[in-house]
mmCIF file of C-alpha atoms in Angstrom:
data_model
loop_
_atom_site.group_PDB
_atom_site.id
_atom_site.type_symbol
_atom_site.label_atom_id
_atom_site.label_comp_id
_atom_site.label_asym_id
_atom_site.label_seq_id
_atom_site.Cartn_x
_atom_site.Cartn_y
_atom_site.Cartn_z
ATOM 1 C CA MET A 1 -17.129 14.640 -54.884
ATOM 2 C CA ALA A 2 -18.009 15.909 -50.826
ATOM 3 C CA ASP A 3 -14.725 17.629 -51.102
ATOM 4 C CA VAL A 4 -15.435 19.837 -53.852
ATOM 5 C CA LEU A 5 -19.546 20.384 -52.715
ATOM 6 C CA SER A 6 -17.489 21.399 -49.328
ATOM 7 C CA MET A 7 -15.299 23.641 -50.945
ATOM 8 C CA ARG A 8 -17.884 25.167 -53.336
ATOM 9 C CA LEU A 9 -20.270 25.947 -50.119
ATOM 10 C CA ASP A 10 -17.306 27.723 -48.173
ATOM 11 C CA GLY A 11 -16.816 29.827 -50.891
ATOM 12 C CA ILE A 12 -20.316 30.968 -51.356
ATOM 13 C CA GLY A 13 -20.152 32.131 -48.053
ATOM 14 C CA ASP A 14 -16.716 33.561 -48.032
ATOM 15 C CA ASN A 15 -17.534 35.907 -51.343
ATOM 16 C CA SER A 16 -21.379 36.869 -50.129
ATOM 17 C CA PRO A 17 -22.378 40.135 -51.187
ATOM 18 C CA LEU A 18 -23.561 40.596 -47.219
ATOM 19 C CA LYS A 19 -20.457 39.954 -46.177
ATOM 20 C CA LYS A 20 -18.459 42.393 -48.222
ATOM 21 C CA LEU A 21 -21.624 45.121 -47.120
ATOM 22 C CA LYS A 22 -20.739 44.598 -43.654
ATOM 23 C CA GLY A 23 -16.849 44.912 -43.808
ATOM 24 C CA GLY A 24 -17.551 48.193 -45.799
ATOM 25 C CA GLN A 25 -20.162 49.043 -42.863
ATOM 26 C CA ARG A 26 -17.065 48.603 -40.268
ATOM 27 C CA SER A 27 -14.876 50.656 -42.387
ATOM 28 C CA GLU A 28 -17.224 53.294 -43.073
ATOM 29 C CA SER A 29 -18.552 53.422 -39.353
ATOM 30 C CA ALA A 30 -14.585 53.774 -38.528
ATOM 31 C CA ASN A 31 -14.384 56.381 -40.733
ATOM 32 C CA SER A 32 -17.455 58.337 -39.710
ATOM 33 C CA GLN A 33 -15.837 58.009 -36.360
ATOM 34 C CA GLN A 34 -12.642 59.935 -37.326
ATOM 35 C CA ALA A 35 -14.679 62.353 -39.134
ATOM 36 C CA ALA A 36 -16.725 63.087 -35.860
ATOM 37 C CA SER A 37 -13.195 63.391 -33.861
ATOM 38 C CA ALA A 38 -12.161 65.656 -36.452
ATOM 39 C CA ALA A 39 -15.057 67.898 -36.702
ATOM 40 C CA LEU A 40 -15.039 68.332 -32.657
ATOM 41 C CA ARG A 41 -11.810 69.918 -33.188
ATOM 42 C CA ILE A 42 -13.117 72.084 -35.190
ATOM 43 C CA LEU A 43 -15.917 73.068 -33.603
ATOM 44 C CA GLU A 44 -13.917 73.685 -30.476
ATOM 45 C CA PRO A 45 -12.850 77.682 -29.994
ATOM 46 C CA ALA A 46 -9.218 78.988 -31.159
ATOM 47 C CA ARG A 47 -8.705 80.614 -27.469
ATOM 48 C CA LYS A 48 -8.167 78.524 -24.337
ATOM 49 C CA LYS A 49 -8.382 81.805 -21.484
ATOM 50 C CA LEU A 50 -11.166 84.182 -21.459
ATOM 51 C CA GLY A 51 -9.551 87.503 -21.925
ATOM 52 C CA ALA A 52 -11.595 90.327 -21.085
ATOM 53 C CA VAL A 53 -12.707 91.208 -17.544
ATOM 54 C CA GLU A 54 -16.304 91.053 -17.965
ATOM 55 C CA THR A 55 -16.429 87.640 -19.024
ATOM 56 C CA GLN A 56 -14.010 86.377 -16.388
ATOM 57 C CA ARG A 57 -16.319 87.774 -14.138
ATOM 58 C CA ILE A 58 -19.630 86.201 -15.907
ATOM 59 C CA ILE A 59 -17.789 82.478 -15.147
ATOM 60 C CA GLU A 60 -16.405 83.405 -11.187
ATOM 61 C CA CYS A 61 -20.182 84.514 -10.544
ATOM 62 C CA LEU A 62 -21.374 80.729 -11.984
ATOM 63 C CA ASP A 63 -18.358 79.078 -10.652
ATOM 64 C CA GLU A 64 -19.481 80.405 -7.059
ATOM 65 C CA CYS A 65 -23.027 79.881 -7.716
ATOM 66 C CA ILE A 66 -21.925 76.138 -8.329
ATOM 67 C CA ARG A 67 -20.014 76.164 -5.044
ATOM 68 C CA ARG A 68 -22.694 77.281 -3.479
ATOM 69 C CA HIS A 69 -24.769 74.741 -4.138
ATOM 70 C CA GLU A 70 -21.888 71.844 -3.591
ATOM 71 C CA VAL A 71 -22.182 73.404 0.083
ATOM 72 C CA MET A 72 -26.308 73.358 0.242
ATOM 73 C CA LEU A 73 -26.169 69.578 -1.209
ATOM 74 C CA SER A 74 -23.077 68.680 1.485
ATOM 75 C CA MET A 75 -25.125 70.557 4.448
ATOM 76 C CA MET A 76 -27.994 68.337 3.616
ATOM 77 C CA ILE A 77 -25.593 64.997 3.609
ATOM 78 C CA ILE A 78 -24.346 66.158 6.944
ATOM 79 C CA LEU A 79 -27.749 67.134 8.442
ATOM 80 C CA ILE A 80 -29.610 64.177 7.368
ATOM 81 C CA PRO A 81 -28.395 61.097 8.747
ATOM 82 C CA SER A 82 -27.451 61.902 12.669
ATOM 83 C CA GLU A 83 -26.083 64.166 14.712
ATOM 84 C CA GLU A 84 -23.317 62.198 15.288
ATOM 85 C CA ARG A 85 -22.511 63.062 11.672
ATOM 86 C CA LEU A 86 -22.255 66.308 12.045
ATOM 87 C CA GLU A 87 -19.820 65.966 15.341
ATOM 88 C CA GLN A 88 -17.438 64.209 12.632
ATOM 89 C CA PHE A 89 -17.354 67.617 11.276
ATOM 90 C CA SER A 90 -17.138 69.745 13.961
ATOM 91 C CA LEU A 91 -13.007 70.324 13.897
ATOM 92 C CA ALA A 92 -13.249 71.513 10.561
ATOM 93 C CA LEU A 93 -15.802 74.228 10.688
ATOM 94 C CA GLY A 94 -15.506 75.161 13.753
ATOM 95 C CA VAL A 95 -17.514 76.770 16.785
ATOM 96 C CA ASP A 96 -19.239 79.743 14.476
ATOM 97 C CA LEU A 97 -20.463 77.418 11.587
ATOM 98 C CA MET A 98 -21.217 74.239 13.854
ATOM 99 C CA THR A 99 -23.408 76.513 15.875
ATOM 100 C CA ALA A 100 -24.879 77.984 12.204
ATOM 101 C CA ILE A 101 -25.497 74.775 10.640
ATOM 102 C CA LYS A 102 -27.074 73.413 13.792
ATOM 103 C CA SER A 103 -29.810 76.756 13.928
ATOM 104 C CA HIS A 104 -30.354 76.310 10.476
ATOM 105 C CA LYS A 105 -31.250 72.563 11.337
ATOM 106 C CA THR A 106 -33.474 73.395 13.689
ATOM 107 C CA LEU A 107 -35.199 76.210 11.603
ATOM 108 C CA SER A 108 -35.453 73.635 8.768
ATOM 109 C CA ARG A 109 -37.253 71.003 11.026
ATOM 110 C CA LEU A 110 -39.951 73.652 12.265
ATOM 111 C CA LEU A 111 -40.530 74.335 8.479
ATOM 112 C CA GLU A 112 -41.161 71.011 8.291
ATOM 113 C CA GLU A 113 -43.418 70.517 11.173
ATOM 114 C CA ALA A 114 -45.356 73.848 9.683
ATOM 115 C CA HIS A 115 -45.415 71.904 6.127
ATOM 116 C CA ALA A 116 -46.950 68.977 7.462
ATOM 117 C CA SER A 117 -49.409 70.941 9.702
ATOM 118 C CA ASN A 118 -49.993 73.324 6.999
ATOM 119 C CA ASP A 119 -49.601 76.290 9.716
ATOM 120 C CA ALA A 120 -50.422 78.887 7.014
ATOM 121 C CA GLU A 121 -49.077 81.854 9.202
ATOM 122 C CA ARG A 122 -45.520 80.409 10.754
ATOM 123 C CA LEU A 123 -44.633 78.632 7.048
ATOM 124 C CA PRO A 124 -43.476 82.599 5.413
ATOM 125 C CA SER A 125 -41.491 83.988 8.718
ATOM 126 C CA LEU A 126 -39.637 80.364 9.038
ATOM 127 C CA GLN A 127 -39.002 80.129 4.980
ATOM 128 C CA HIS A 128 -37.790 83.659 5.169
ATOM 129 C CA SER A 129 -35.583 82.506 8.272
ATOM 130 C CA VAL A 130 -34.503 79.686 6.463
ATOM 131 C CA THR A 131 -33.376 81.870 3.157
ATOM 132 C CA ASN A 132 -31.414 84.188 5.431
ATOM 133 C CA SER A 133 -29.754 81.009 7.579
ATOM 134 C CA SER A 134 -28.408 79.702 4.580
ATOM 135 C CA LYS A 135 -27.476 82.975 3.401
ATOM 136 C CA ASN A 136 -25.248 83.266 6.258
ATOM 137 C CA ILE A 137 -23.931 80.061 6.209
ATOM 138 C CA LEU A 138 -22.780 80.230 2.670
ATOM 139 C CA ARG A 139 -21.214 83.419 3.708
ATOM 140 C CA MET A 140 -19.263 81.730 6.420
ATOM 141 C CA PHE A 141 -18.319 79.506 3.644
ATOM 142 C CA SER A 142 -16.707 81.795 1.819
ATOM 143 C CA LYS A 143 -14.985 82.710 4.182
ATOM 144 C CA ASN A 144 -13.706 79.520 5.478
ATOM 145 C CA PRO A 145 -12.160 77.691 2.287
ATOM 146 C CA ALA A 146 -10.631 74.848 4.339
ATOM 147 C CA ALA A 147 -13.850 74.100 6.081
ATOM 148 C CA MET A 148 -15.387 74.661 2.041
ATOM 149 C CA THR A 149 -12.937 72.280 1.108
ATOM 150 C CA THR A 150 -13.932 69.301 3.364
ATOM 151 C CA VAL A 151 -17.565 69.391 2.370
ATOM 152 C CA ARG A 152 -17.078 69.230 -1.400
ATOM 153 C CA SER A 153 -14.843 66.134 -0.549
ATOM 154 C CA GLU A 154 -17.511 64.821 1.518
ATOM 155 C CA LEU A 155 -20.030 65.764 -1.362
ATOM 156 C CA ALA A 156 -17.691 63.429 -3.815
ATOM 157 C CA GLY A 157 -17.362 60.698 -1.757
ATOM 158 C CA GLU A 158 -21.109 60.499 -1.517
ATOM 159 C CA VAL A 159 -21.464 61.032 -4.805
ATOM 160 C CA SER A 160 -19.309 57.744 -6.068
ATOM 161 C CA LYS A 161 -21.133 55.229 -3.732
ATOM 162 C CA LYS A 162 -23.655 53.655 -5.943
ATOM 163 C CA GLY A 163 -26.379 53.018 -3.349
ATOM 164 C CA ASN A 164 -26.777 56.545 -2.636
ATOM 165 C CA TYR A 165 -29.695 57.494 -5.267
ATOM 166 C CA GLN A 166 -30.922 60.544 -3.624
ATOM 167 C CA VAL A 167 -27.346 62.196 -3.831
ATOM 168 C CA ARG A 168 -26.942 61.269 -7.090
ATOM 169 C CA GLU A 169 -30.652 63.462 -7.743
ATOM 170 C CA ALA A 170 -30.282 65.888 -5.940
ATOM 171 C CA THR A 171 -26.718 66.178 -7.844
ATOM 172 C CA SER A 172 -28.622 66.721 -11.328
ATOM 173 C CA MET A 173 -29.007 70.460 -10.068
ATOM 174 C CA ILE A 174 -24.890 71.186 -10.006
ATOM 175 C CA ASP A 175 -24.442 68.925 -13.092
ATOM 176 C CA GLY A 176 -26.743 71.294 -15.185
ATOM 177 C CA LEU A 177 -24.839 74.399 -13.922
ATOM 178 C CA ASN A 178 -21.124 72.532 -15.043
ATOM 179 C CA GLU A 179 -23.179 71.870 -17.794
ATOM 180 C CA LEU A 180 -24.248 75.506 -18.319
ATOM 181 C CA ARG A 181 -20.675 76.568 -17.061
ATOM 182 C CA GLY A 182 -19.024 74.599 -20.244
ATOM 183 C CA ILE A 183 -21.433 75.792 -23.097
ATOM 184 C CA LEU A 184 -21.240 79.638 -21.608
ATOM 185 C CA LEU A 185 -17.142 79.267 -21.314
ATOM 186 C CA GLU A 186 -17.202 77.659 -24.845
ATOM 187 C CA LYS A 187 -19.784 80.808 -26.130
ATOM 188 C CA LEU A 188 -17.160 83.532 -24.510
ATOM 189 C CA LEU A 189 -14.756 81.831 -26.097
ATOM 190 C CA THR A 190 -15.569 82.017 -29.828
ATOM 191 C CA THR A 191 -15.219 85.146 -31.424
ATOM 192 C CA PRO A 192 -17.759 86.194 -34.120
ATOM 193 C CA ALA A 193 -15.396 85.263 -36.772
ATOM 194 C CA GLU A 194 -15.042 81.557 -35.127
ATOM 195 C CA GLU A 195 -19.165 81.696 -35.074
ATOM 196 C CA ILE A 196 -19.704 82.467 -38.406
ATOM 197 C CA ASP A 197 -17.155 79.832 -39.851
ATOM 198 C CA ARG A 198 -19.026 77.451 -37.548
ATOM 199 C CA THR A 199 -22.318 78.417 -38.384
ATOM 200 C CA ARG A 200 -20.904 77.854 -42.356
ATOM 201 C CA TYR A 201 -19.717 74.415 -40.956
ATOM 202 C CA LEU A 202 -22.628 72.974 -39.313
ATOM 203 C CA HIS A 203 -24.498 74.256 -42.542
ATOM 204 C CA GLN A 204 -22.501 72.579 -44.939
ATOM 205 C CA VAL A 205 -22.332 69.440 -42.286
ATOM 206 C CA THR A 206 -26.397 69.571 -42.681
ATOM 207 C CA GLU A 207 -26.435 69.130 -45.765
ATOM 208 C CA ARG A 208 -23.908 66.351 -46.160
ATOM 209 C CA GLU A 209 -25.728 64.494 -43.709
ATOM 210 C CA LYS A 210 -28.760 65.000 -45.591
ATOM 211 C CA ASN A 211 -26.960 63.356 -49.011
ATOM 212 C CA ASN A 212 -25.280 61.049 -46.884
ATOM 213 C CA ALA A 213 -29.102 59.874 -45.784
ATOM 214 C CA THR A 214 -29.919 60.078 -49.236
ATOM 215 C CA VAL A 215 -26.803 57.794 -49.957
ATOM 216 C CA ILE A 216 -27.534 55.642 -46.659
ATOM 217 C CA ASP A 217 -30.980 55.276 -48.401
ATOM 218 C CA LYS A 218 -30.352 53.676 -51.507
ATOM 219 C CA LEU A 219 -27.055 51.931 -50.376
ATOM 220 C CA GLN A 220 -29.457 50.055 -47.965
ATOM 221 C CA ALA A 221 -32.123 49.642 -50.776
ATOM 222 C CA GLN A 222 -29.144 47.784 -53.003
ATOM 223 C CA LEU A 223 -28.318 45.403 -49.477
ATOM 224 C CA ASP A 224 -31.768 44.887 -49.338
ATOM 225 C CA THR A 225 -31.791 43.663 -53.120
ATOM 226 C CA ALA A 226 -28.828 41.558 -52.602
ATOM 227 C CA VAL A 227 -29.716 39.718 -49.420
ATOM 228 C CA ASP A 228 -32.813 38.749 -51.444
ATOM 229 C CA ASP A 229 -30.728 37.980 -54.605
ATOM 230 C CA LYS A 230 -28.216 36.040 -51.791
ATOM 231 C CA GLU A 231 -31.786 34.266 -50.905
ATOM 232 C CA GLN A 232 -32.772 33.257 -53.825
ATOM 233 C CA GLU A 233 -29.124 32.129 -54.541
ATOM 234 C CA MET A 234 -28.762 29.894 -51.582
ATOM 235 C CA SER A 235 -32.447 28.815 -52.563
ATOM 236 C CA LYS A 236 -30.682 27.546 -56.225
ATOM 237 C CA ARG A 237 -27.604 26.110 -54.818
ATOM 238 C CA ASN A 238 -29.856 23.880 -52.016
ATOM 239 C CA GLU A 239 -31.502 22.452 -54.962
ATOM 240 C CA THR A 240 -27.799 21.984 -56.508
ATOM 241 C CA ILE A 241 -26.413 20.266 -53.719
ATOM 242 C CA ARG A 242 -29.622 17.574 -52.942
ATOM 243 C CA ARG A 243 -29.593 16.909 -56.743
ATOM 244 C CA LEU A 244 -25.354 16.696 -56.242
ATOM 245 C CA LYS A 245 -26.075 14.365 -53.142
ATOM 246 C CA ASN A 246 -28.329 11.746 -54.849
ATOM 247 C CA ASP A 247 -26.063 11.766 -58.410
ATOM 248 C CA LEU A 248 -22.918 11.266 -55.221
ATOM 249 C CA HIS A 249 -25.261 8.083 -54.362
ATOM 250 C CA GLN A 250 -25.436 6.398 -57.073
ATOM 251 C CA ILE A 251 -22.016 6.899 -58.149
ATOM 252 C CA GLU A 252 -20.905 5.244 -54.855
ATOM 253 C CA GLN A 253 -23.695 2.368 -55.416
ATOM 254 C CA PHE A 254 -21.808 2.127 -59.292
ATOM 255 C CA SER A 255 -18.291 2.956 -58.613
ATOM 256 C CA GLU A 256 -18.056 -0.896 -56.442
ATOM 257 C CA GLU A 257 -18.138 -2.819 -59.474
ATOM 258 C CA HIS A 258 -15.785 -0.256 -61.215
ATOM 259 C CA ILE A 259 -13.323 -0.454 -58.059
ATOM 260 C CA ARG A 260 -12.976 -4.512 -58.272
ATOM 261 C CA ARG A 261 -12.579 -4.440 -62.346
ATOM 262 C CA THR A 262 -9.741 -0.951 -61.931
ATOM 263 C CA LYS A 263 -8.267 -2.863 -59.071
ATOM 264 C CA THR A 264 -7.795 -6.190 -60.979
ATOM 265 C CA GLU A 265 -6.566 -4.846 -64.180
ATOM 266 C CA ALA A 266 -4.127 -2.436 -61.922
ATOM 267 C CA ASP A 267 -2.294 -5.425 -60.494
ATOM 268 C CA LYS A 268 -1.970 -6.999 -63.917
ATOM 269 C CA GLN A 269 -0.248 -3.980 -65.022
ATOM 270 C CA GLN A 270 1.693 -3.492 -62.054
ATOM 271 C CA SER A 271 3.686 -7.400 -62.449
ATOM 272 C CA ALA A 272 3.882 -6.015 -66.057
ATOM 273 C CA ASP A 273 5.789 -2.338 -65.297
ATOM 274 C CA ALA A 274 7.123 -4.172 -62.836
ATOM 275 C CA ARG A 275 9.262 -6.744 -65.186
ATOM 276 C CA GLY A 276 10.094 -3.765 -67.575
ATOM 277 C CA SER A 277 11.129 -1.446 -64.884
ATOM 278 C CA GLU A 278 14.086 -3.164 -63.633
ATOM 279 C CA GLY A 279 15.673 -2.409 -67.221
ATOM 280 C CA LYS A 280 14.817 1.209 -66.917
ATOM 281 C CA GLN A 281 16.337 1.246 -63.501
ATOM 282 C CA SER A 282 19.607 0.393 -64.629
ATOM 283 C CA LYS A 283 19.773 2.202 -67.792
ATOM 284 C CA PHE A 284 18.391 5.321 -65.483
ATOM 285 C CA THR A 285 21.522 4.660 -62.751
ATOM 286 C CA SER A 286 24.005 4.795 -65.870
ATOM 287 C CA GLU A 287 22.956 7.836 -66.896
ATOM 288 C CA VAL A 288 22.698 9.179 -62.983
ATOM 289 C CA ASP A 289 26.475 7.920 -63.140
ATOM 290 C CA GLN A 290 27.302 10.407 -65.969
ATOM 291 C CA LEU A 291 25.560 13.237 -65.072
ATOM 292 C CA LYS A 292 27.264 13.199 -62.267
ATOM 293 C CA ASP A 293 30.447 13.052 -63.540
ATOM 294 C CA GLN A 294 29.437 15.654 -65.551
ATOM 295 C CA LEU A 295 28.435 17.596 -62.396
ATOM 296 C CA SER A 296 31.391 17.198 -61.106
ATOM 297 C CA ARG A 297 33.696 18.635 -64.337
ATOM 298 C CA MET A 298 31.047 21.998 -63.935
ATOM 299 C CA MET A 299 31.429 22.490 -60.471
ATOM 300 C CA VAL A 300 35.031 22.453 -60.714
ATOM 301 C CA GLU A 301 34.968 24.955 -63.496
ATOM 302 C CA ASP A 302 32.220 27.209 -62.167
ATOM 303 C CA ARG A 303 34.823 27.123 -58.670
ATOM 304 C CA GLU A 304 37.969 28.396 -61.363
ATOM 305 C CA THR A 305 35.495 30.969 -63.014
ATOM 306 C CA GLU A 306 34.076 32.500 -59.517
ATOM 307 C CA GLN A 307 37.808 32.126 -58.260
ATOM 308 C CA HIS A 308 38.590 34.560 -61.392
ATOM 309 C CA LEU A 309 35.932 36.745 -61.108
ATOM 310 C CA ARG A 310 36.528 37.528 -57.506
ATOM 311 C CA LYS A 311 39.769 38.229 -58.179
ATOM 312 C CA ARG A 312 38.550 41.166 -61.019
ATOM 313 C CA LYS A 313 35.708 42.140 -58.489
ATOM 314 C CA PHE A 314 38.393 42.741 -55.411
ATOM 315 C CA LYS A 315 40.850 44.652 -58.331
ATOM 316 C CA ILE A 316 37.820 46.720 -59.646
ATOM 317 C CA GLU A 317 37.112 47.602 -55.977
ATOM 318 C CA THR A 318 40.215 48.531 -55.090
ATOM 319 C CA GLU A 319 40.519 50.748 -57.998
ATOM 320 C CA VAL A 320 37.582 52.462 -56.990
ATOM 321 C CA GLU A 321 38.002 52.964 -53.883
ATOM 322 C CA ASN A 322 41.350 54.733 -55.104
ATOM 323 C CA TRP A 323 39.413 56.924 -57.000
ATOM 324 C CA ILE A 324 36.593 57.500 -54.771
ATOM 325 C CA THR A 325 39.509 59.368 -52.291
ATOM 326 C CA LYS A 326 40.900 60.538 -55.061
ATOM 327 C CA TYR A 327 37.941 62.389 -56.219
ATOM 328 C CA ASP A 328 37.615 63.513 -52.420
ATOM 329 C CA GLN A 329 40.961 64.797 -52.329
ATOM 330 C CA ASP A 330 40.420 66.983 -55.798
ATOM 331 C CA MET A 331 36.971 68.274 -54.612
ATOM 332 C CA GLY A 332 38.840 69.444 -51.069
ATOM 333 C CA GLU A 333 41.109 70.702 -52.764
ATOM 334 C CA LYS A 334 38.856 72.589 -55.123
ATOM 335 C CA GLN A 335 36.777 73.534 -52.301
ATOM 336 C CA ASP A 336 39.706 75.121 -50.448
ATOM 337 C CA GLU A 337 40.516 77.051 -53.287
ATOM 338 C CA TYR A 338 36.561 78.076 -54.000
ATOM 339 C CA GLU A 339 36.520 79.776 -50.784
ATOM 340 C CA GLN A 340 39.824 81.208 -51.180
ATOM 341 C CA ILE A 341 39.001 82.885 -54.242
ATOM 342 C CA ASP A 342 35.440 83.296 -53.060
ATOM 343 C CA ALA A 343 36.426 85.600 -49.964
ATOM 344 C CA VAL A 344 38.948 87.656 -52.561
ATOM 345 C CA TYR A 345 35.731 87.935 -54.677
ATOM 346 C CA GLY A 346 33.847 88.492 -51.518
ATOM 347 C CA GLU A 347 36.506 91.316 -50.613
ATOM 348 C CA GLU A 348 36.643 93.209 -53.733
ATOM 349 C CA LYS A 349 32.727 93.288 -54.030
ATOM 350 C CA LYS A 350 32.950 94.711 -50.510
ATOM 351 C CA GLN A 351 35.605 97.228 -51.563
ATOM 352 C CA LEU A 352 33.569 97.623 -54.988
ATOM 353 C CA SER A 353 30.448 98.531 -53.016
ATOM 354 C CA GLU A 354 32.463 100.604 -50.977
ATOM 355 C CA LEU A 355 33.870 102.839 -54.309
ATOM 356 C CA GLU A 356 30.513 103.068 -55.775
ATOM 357 C CA GLU A 357 29.275 104.517 -52.684
ATOM 358 C CA LYS A 358 32.490 107.313 -52.900
ATOM 359 C CA PHE A 359 31.855 107.208 -56.351
ATOM 360 C CA SER A 360 28.153 108.242 -55.863
ATOM 361 C CA VAL A 361 29.156 110.897 -54.061
ATOM 362 C CA LEU A 362 31.883 112.864 -56.011
ATOM 363 C CA GLU A 363 29.239 112.159 -58.793
ATOM 364 C CA GLU A 364 27.157 114.527 -56.820
ATOM 365 C CA GLU A 365 29.667 116.673 -56.048
ATOM 366 C CA TYR A 366 31.262 116.878 -59.465
ATOM 367 C CA ASP A 367 27.724 117.015 -61.610
ATOM 368 C CA LYS A 368 27.116 120.107 -58.958
ATOM 369 C CA ILE A 369 30.107 121.446 -59.578
ATOM 370 C CA MET A 370 29.968 120.582 -63.163
ATOM 371 C CA GLU A 371 26.494 123.346 -62.811
ATOM 372 C CA GLU A 372 27.935 125.705 -61.119
ATOM 373 C CA ARG A 373 30.886 126.192 -63.574
ATOM 374 C CA ARG A 374 28.084 126.057 -66.778
ATOM 375 C CA ILE A 375 26.391 128.395 -64.574
ATOM 376 C CA ALA A 376 29.444 131.031 -64.801
ATOM 377 C CA ARG A 377 29.941 130.021 -67.666
ATOM 378 C CA GLU A 378 26.716 131.276 -68.986
ATOM 379 C CA ILE A 379 27.157 134.352 -66.771
ATOM 380 C CA LYS A 380 31.055 135.355 -67.908
ATOM 381 C CA GLU A 381 29.693 134.642 -71.672
ATOM 382 C CA ALA A 382 26.538 136.856 -71.050
ATOM 383 C CA LYS A 383 28.520 139.890 -69.215
ATOM 384 C CA GLU A 384 31.344 139.579 -72.113
ATOM 385 C CA LEU A 385 28.521 139.778 -75.035
ATOM 386 C CA GLU A 386 26.915 142.895 -73.083
ATOM 387 C CA LEU A 387 30.390 144.198 -72.456
ATOM 388 C CA SER A 388 31.431 144.044 -76.572
ATOM 389 C CA LEU A 389 27.612 145.238 -77.310
ATOM 390 C CA MET A 390 28.233 148.498 -74.987
ATOM 391 C CA MET A 391 32.301 148.715 -76.597
ATOM 392 C CA LYS A 392 30.321 148.424 -79.846
ATOM 393 C CA ALA A 393 27.667 150.811 -78.569
ATOM 394 C CA ALA A 394 30.111 153.248 -77.217
ATOM 395 C CA ILE A 395 32.768 152.879 -80.955
ATOM 396 C CA THR A 396 29.248 153.786 -82.777
ATOM 397 C CA ILE A 397 28.699 156.812 -80.600
ATOM 398 C CA GLN A 398 32.280 157.921 -80.809
ATOM 399 C CA ALA A 399 32.079 157.801 -84.530
ATOM 400 C CA PHE A 400 29.004 159.067 -85.118
ATOM 401 C CA PHE A 401 30.136 162.501 -82.326
ATOM 402 C CA ARG A 402 33.783 162.693 -84.047
ATOM 403 C CA ALA A 403 31.925 162.960 -87.679
ATOM 404 C CA TYR A 404 29.368 165.491 -86.134
ATOM 405 C CA LYS A 405 32.180 167.779 -84.734
ATOM 406 C CA VAL A 406 33.792 167.622 -88.399
ATOM 407 C CA ARG A 407 30.652 168.489 -90.079
ATOM 408 C CA LYS A 408 30.117 171.024 -87.395
ATOM 409 C CA ALA A 409 33.662 172.327 -87.442
ATOM 410 C CA LEU A 410 33.531 172.519 -91.241
ATOM 411 C CA LYS A 411 30.216 174.160 -91.252
ATOM 412 C CA SER A 412 31.975 176.750 -88.805
ATOM 413 C CA LYS A 413 35.114 177.096 -91.346
ATOM 414 C CA ALA A 414 32.732 177.538 -94.017
ATOM 415 C CA LYS A 415 30.657 180.627 -92.798
ATOM 416 C CA LYS A 416 33.976 182.040 -91.617
ATOM 417 C CA GLY A 417 35.218 181.912 -95.082
ATOM 418 C CA LYS A 418 31.968 183.093 -96.448
ATOM 419 C CA ALA A 419 32.477 186.771 -93.904
ATOM 420 C CA GLY A 420 35.476 186.854 -94.956
ATOM 421 C CA LYS A 421 34.660 187.372 -98.653
ATOM 422 C CA GLY A 422 32.284 189.489 -97.879
ATOM 423 C CA LYS A 423 34.243 192.041 -96.105
ATOM 424 C CA LYS A 424 36.615 192.142 -98.557
ATOM 425 C CA LYS A 425 34.025 192.998 -101.368
ATOM 426 C CA LYS A 426 33.300 196.568 -99.639
#
């Protein structure tokens, strides 16, 4: 009974809504991290290098400003501790730089004294001198890359020290400039189209964030409700457990007498069963011997059947291998035949394309010749028609002219005849 109660309590703890919600929250946090990394990749510009000269000059100016800040901060680290610290860098810095740095240190000390004494007369001139000295030192460092590398490495070493709090505070300006450089570089690498897409994407992300906030509020309300229900259920279960424990205590008190009576009856039943089990054992022994004989006969038959099936399987596998080999040979021959036919087909197709090209040229020439012949025939027919019309007109004119001459001759003869008759009458 106690084991049953413990199993029930374990089941309540494992299937509680709170654990399910916590597991969902862990999966949602992993999904949100993946989505955040994907969003950062989307927001990155597609270009990785600056193409325009103006943008490169802007970044170069900012890099030069960062380098100068690092040099000045390195100078502060070198000058502040002691004179021996400055002498350690004499070989790397050179004589000119050492002289300028020492002069700058003297001016800086005078400026601090003027600040401490509130000397208004000397303060402007000293500030101007310190400014000019700083510019001069920066120019000299720009001409000496080895010295700049040395002081920047010294600066990196001081920043890496955990106890140097003042140096880390002083590097906040350089960190801000580096952050500004990253923002400016990203801005210069981003094209207008990417800026529009980024704005659109950020707007979508904002909308999704609002929707997610609404969903989170709803889920939080559901979680609160589930927790309240769980607490109520736990109180009910605790009350049930308390009643069951009381019942269990009563059952344990009443079960001792029942166990004694049951044990007595069980001893009697055991003796009776022992007497009856001897006959059953002999019966079962004979049945087991019969079943062993039957099993041995079935095993022999199964071995013979298995051997026959193995032979049949080997025969079928051999036939399948032969058919596969024959199929491969046939397919190889068919493939060779296909390649030969395909080669002949390709050659004939090539010849056909060449003949079609020649035929197209000949067809154009033939059409041109036939057109010229048609035009010549039409011109010839027109000339023949014109000649026949002219001949017909000439024949007609000649006929009319001969008829005219005949009529004229007949008229002249008639006049002569009449004149002869008149003379005879006289």
